[in-house]
XYZ file of C-alpha atoms in Angstrom:
310
model
C -61.812 -44.000 -10.219
C -60.328 -40.914 -8.081
C -60.513 -37.533 -9.682
C -59.773 -33.762 -8.955
C -61.644 -30.622 -9.836
C -59.657 -27.701 -10.956
C -60.913 -24.053 -10.967
C -59.303 -21.210 -13.128
C -58.612 -17.636 -12.258
C -58.432 -14.425 -13.989
C -57.869 -14.825 -17.664
C -60.501 -17.445 -18.467
C -63.262 -14.748 -18.419
C -65.144 -13.881 -21.731
C -68.517 -12.740 -22.729
C -71.287 -14.898 -22.602
C -68.902 -17.479 -20.855
C -71.899 -19.587 -19.504
C -73.649 -19.680 -22.604
C -73.096 -23.749 -22.528
C -75.374 -23.658 -19.689
C -78.052 -21.836 -20.990
C -81.569 -22.863 -19.275
C -79.543 -24.623 -16.410
C -81.759 -23.165 -13.483
C -78.993 -23.674 -10.561
C -76.539 -21.876 -12.867
C -78.693 -18.755 -13.308
C -79.682 -19.116 -9.349
C -75.752 -19.097 -8.431
C -75.268 -15.824 -10.417
C -78.280 -14.357 -8.854
C -77.055 -15.217 -5.396
C -73.848 -13.669 -6.253
C -75.474 -10.670 -7.733
C -77.390 -10.035 -4.417
C -74.265 -10.365 -2.206
C -72.671 -7.411 -4.401
C -75.964 -5.512 -4.997
C -74.508 -5.751 -8.837
C -76.254 -7.726 -11.822
C -73.294 -10.102 -12.522
C -75.319 -12.161 -14.966
C -76.066 -9.110 -17.220
C -72.617 -7.853 -17.190
C -71.363 -11.277 -18.196
C -73.806 -11.412 -21.208
C -73.481 -7.774 -22.144
C -71.606 -6.563 -24.894
C -68.514 -4.717 -22.974
C -65.063 -6.807 -22.696
C -63.503 -4.057 -20.686
C -66.184 -4.183 -18.101
C -65.574 -7.847 -17.283
C -61.663 -7.323 -17.562
C -61.616 -4.992 -14.823
C -60.213 -6.984 -11.890
C -62.971 -5.902 -9.364
C -65.670 -7.596 -11.891
C -63.405 -10.404 -13.128
C -62.847 -11.886 -9.718
C -66.696 -12.130 -8.460
C -67.491 -13.310 -12.034
C -65.117 -16.025 -12.266
C -65.929 -17.116 -8.714
C -69.646 -17.412 -9.350
C -68.869 -19.328 -12.792
C -66.552 -21.737 -11.120
C -69.257 -22.530 -8.288
C -72.025 -22.342 -10.908
C -70.375 -25.022 -12.864
C -69.412 -27.264 -9.947
C -73.136 -27.046 -8.462
C -74.454 -27.973 -11.973
C -72.256 -30.846 -11.700
C -73.443 -32.195 -8.506
C -77.279 -31.399 -9.366
C -76.730 -33.695 -12.404
C -75.552 -36.665 -10.111
C -71.790 -36.127 -10.226
C -69.753 -37.702 -7.732
C -67.660 -35.624 -5.158
C -63.825 -35.454 -6.366
C -61.225 -36.601 -3.979
C -59.461 -33.084 -4.249
C -60.043 -29.468 -5.593
C -57.254 -27.030 -6.504
C -57.825 -23.222 -7.878
C -55.281 -21.415 -10.046
C -54.810 -18.102 -7.959
C -58.186 -16.768 -7.814
C -59.670 -20.355 -8.425
C -58.438 -21.233 -4.913
C -61.403 -19.503 -3.584
C -63.720 -21.174 -5.716
C -62.081 -24.416 -4.689
C -62.737 -23.601 -0.926
C -66.406 -22.781 -1.812
C -66.980 -26.137 -3.348
C -64.935 -27.874 -0.534
C -67.489 -26.359 1.874
C -64.826 -24.425 3.963
C -66.154 -20.719 2.586
C -69.580 -19.729 2.406
C -70.429 -18.519 -1.358
C -71.659 -15.274 -0.917
C -69.027 -14.794 1.790
C -66.785 -15.726 -0.862
C -67.985 -13.402 -3.510
C -67.518 -10.361 -1.319
C -64.069 -11.663 -0.271
C -62.820 -11.717 -3.613
C -64.376 -8.209 -4.548
C -62.488 -6.783 -1.692
C -59.353 -8.874 -2.514
C -59.387 -7.407 -6.152
C -60.108 -4.003 -4.689
C -57.085 -4.129 -2.368
C -55.015 -5.580 -5.305
C -55.645 -2.667 -7.821
C -55.065 0.028 -4.807
C -51.758 -1.428 -4.099
C -50.055 -0.719 -7.376
C -51.463 2.219 -9.337
C -52.288 1.767 -12.926
C -49.320 1.479 -15.181
C -46.941 0.830 -12.601
C -46.889 -2.891 -12.605
C -46.818 -5.331 -15.572
C -46.915 -9.360 -16.138
C -45.558 -11.263 -18.823
C -45.499 -14.985 -19.791
C -41.908 -16.470 -20.542
C -42.084 -19.690 -22.834
C -39.160 -22.121 -23.550
C -36.870 -21.358 -20.593
C -35.968 -23.484 -17.436
C -37.580 -22.247 -14.006
C -33.930 -21.500 -12.671
C -32.974 -19.462 -15.804
C -36.210 -17.351 -15.387
C -35.646 -16.802 -11.703
C -31.930 -15.664 -12.655
C -33.019 -13.400 -15.390
C -35.780 -11.546 -12.975
C -33.045 -11.327 -10.548
C -30.746 -9.180 -12.682
C -33.364 -6.931 -14.161
C -34.572 -6.066 -10.838
C -32.134 -3.083 -10.588
C -33.860 -1.848 -7.418
C -37.183 -2.596 -8.557
C -39.247 -5.861 -8.319
C -39.322 -8.552 -11.001
C -40.190 -12.188 -9.913
C -41.457 -15.479 -11.304
C -44.770 -15.709 -10.067
C -46.683 -18.568 -11.893
C -45.084 -22.052 -12.677
C -47.985 -22.687 -15.170
C -46.407 -25.765 -16.786
C -42.695 -26.747 -17.817
C -41.341 -23.909 -20.106
C -44.222 -21.609 -19.510
C -43.874 -19.127 -16.450
C -45.546 -15.944 -15.759
C -43.451 -12.906 -14.212
C -44.407 -9.785 -12.541
C -43.305 -6.714 -10.741
C -42.486 -3.346 -11.926
C -43.256 -2.442 -15.671
C -39.900 -1.227 -16.452
C -38.283 -4.266 -14.785
C -40.606 -6.860 -16.365
C -39.593 -5.282 -19.945
C -36.094 -5.632 -18.917
C -36.657 -9.269 -17.915
C -38.461 -9.806 -21.288
C -35.460 -8.536 -23.474
C -33.261 -10.583 -21.535
C -35.479 -13.880 -21.772
C -35.426 -13.313 -25.692
C -31.601 -12.874 -25.588
C -31.317 -16.256 -23.341
C -33.378 -18.058 -26.349
C -37.157 -18.008 -25.034
C -39.416 -19.077 -27.425
C -41.836 -16.127 -26.548
C -41.968 -13.306 -24.090
C -45.499 -11.874 -24.133
C -47.046 -9.044 -21.777
C -50.290 -9.818 -20.405
C -53.101 -7.332 -20.521
C -53.498 -6.982 -16.817
C -53.354 -3.984 -14.794
C -52.257 -5.533 -11.602
C -48.634 -7.651 -10.924
C -50.019 -10.484 -9.172
C -48.321 -12.777 -7.009
C -45.093 -10.695 -6.444
C -43.911 -8.638 -3.309
C -45.555 -5.507 -4.759
C -48.623 -7.183 -3.451
C -47.684 -7.254 0.238
C -49.197 -3.908 1.244
C -52.583 -5.768 -0.469
C -52.027 -8.985 1.424
C -51.609 -6.846 4.803
C -55.006 -5.409 4.585
C -56.386 -8.808 3.184
C -55.496 -10.486 6.288
C -57.364 -7.658 8.423
C -60.538 -8.333 6.290
C -60.048 -11.938 6.524
C -60.057 -11.823 10.461
C -63.946 -11.347 10.243
C -64.824 -13.666 7.256
C -65.865 -17.482 8.736
C -64.010 -20.242 7.410
C -64.766 -24.129 7.965
C -62.904 -27.272 7.815
C -62.972 -28.325 4.165
C -65.274 -31.394 3.295
C -62.789 -32.370 0.405
C -59.142 -31.929 0.364
C -58.197 -28.408 -1.185
C -54.268 -28.176 -2.532
C -53.316 -24.360 -1.989
C -50.901 -22.706 -4.306
C -48.501 -21.200 -1.695
C -47.543 -24.481 -0.120
C -49.103 -27.233 -2.501
C -50.383 -28.611 0.599
C -54.020 -29.371 2.083
C -54.763 -27.678 5.473
C -57.853 -27.952 7.454
C -57.500 -25.102 10.148
C -59.537 -22.180 9.366
C -56.709 -19.860 10.298
C -54.234 -21.811 8.318
C -56.130 -21.455 5.187
C -56.647 -17.695 5.735
C -52.842 -17.203 6.365
C -52.282 -19.301 2.907
C -54.703 -17.155 0.850
C -52.753 -14.054 2.487
C -49.494 -15.577 1.349
C -50.674 -16.357 -1.891
C -51.263 -13.022 -2.933
C -47.502 -12.098 -2.950
C -45.969 -15.684 -3.639
C -46.006 -17.783 -6.580
C -48.627 -20.058 -8.057
C -47.033 -23.372 -8.066
C -49.471 -24.854 -10.539
C -46.839 -27.409 -12.000
C -46.168 -28.983 -8.818
C -49.844 -29.091 -7.859
C -50.790 -31.409 -10.795
C -47.694 -33.441 -10.408
C -48.382 -33.887 -6.746
C -52.116 -35.060 -7.418
C -50.647 -37.517 -10.212
C -48.165 -39.046 -8.337
C -50.874 -39.787 -5.701
C -52.577 -41.617 -8.787
C -55.043 -38.922 -9.367
C -54.510 -38.352 -13.168
C -57.987 -37.677 -13.985
C -59.467 -34.319 -13.386
C -62.011 -31.615 -14.612
C -61.760 -27.995 -15.229
C -64.644 -26.712 -13.400
C -64.379 -23.103 -15.348
C -65.485 -21.266 -18.595
C -62.672 -22.333 -20.227
C -59.771 -24.779 -21.273
C -56.501 -23.108 -19.712
C -55.935 -25.650 -17.270
C -57.268 -28.618 -19.001
C -54.496 -27.669 -21.641
C -51.593 -27.342 -18.746
C -52.520 -30.556 -17.055
C -51.299 -32.676 -20.242
C -48.172 -30.844 -20.482
C -47.498 -31.102 -17.117
C -47.762 -34.712 -16.600
C -48.100 -36.871 -19.763
C -50.640 -39.354 -17.880
C -52.971 -36.483 -17.112
C -56.361 -36.225 -18.440
C -58.375 -32.933 -18.028
C -61.816 -32.666 -19.234
C -63.254 -28.992 -19.732
C -66.664 -28.800 -18.175
C -67.858 -25.903 -20.400
C -71.406 -26.801 -20.965
C -74.002 -29.007 -19.489
C -73.551 -31.607 -22.244
C -69.740 -31.671 -21.046
C -70.783 -32.236 -17.715
C -73.097 -35.040 -18.399
C -70.580 -37.023 -20.880
C -67.930 -36.675 -17.737
C -70.264 -38.036 -15.394
C -71.249 -40.920 -17.838
C -67.337 -41.395 -18.233
C -66.714 -41.650 -14.721
C -69.704 -44.496 -14.260
C -68.624 -46.386 -17.199
């Protein structure tokens, strides 16, 4: 049976998030490799007691990359077959590229740390904001954002599922859009606890600097197809992969389309290769036939492998 793997981005992190893999050596080895790349103990940070530290963008991004890759390696080590396609939500696209053999893991860890630093420096703390809008049509949200801008920035940036869209931009503009969304009948309009307004045009300066950094990072043709966020397409040329990652920084994450594209190809079975269940939940809301298993523990990995073999 053809199946895909999904990798989550920021927001799925939590303290002790790899506890379900306690005693699995390849998971610890993966974190050790990431820690060596940054000269920082990510394993200790993740298993500490300070939620704020792992919520900092510069820490969240390498932690989530390591978690996704560690889970994927644990799956392969347990005898799992390779998926037919990979996709990652925002930051998760980097995990997918590592899993696909397109990006060296240590290079990837350093790359996402740099990405996080560039994102944070592009927009000072308090200037930007993000919010989730629930219960409105895509076009309604886009129109609300356009009217809320008033010389600032406010855009729909994450199309997570039908009726669930994240917006981002200048804090005041996002606040105006939230109020307008509620007046338009949104079920909820919730500010998100983030310091960086990802995937909107405020990130263009960071994207330009990311392009400069990427020029010196080696990419290879993926061994497994990776569906990117910005075009909902898979590309093999390393320069095209880099270009998509640059544009991703200031362009929407088209996750609803990603799940639908795979489902329409007959790939309705998938696994979330991340320490959480966010993408597994979204998959079912996006496509009625989609079944996504969250691989949050070694037991879940082994059960998924057994189910594929049945």
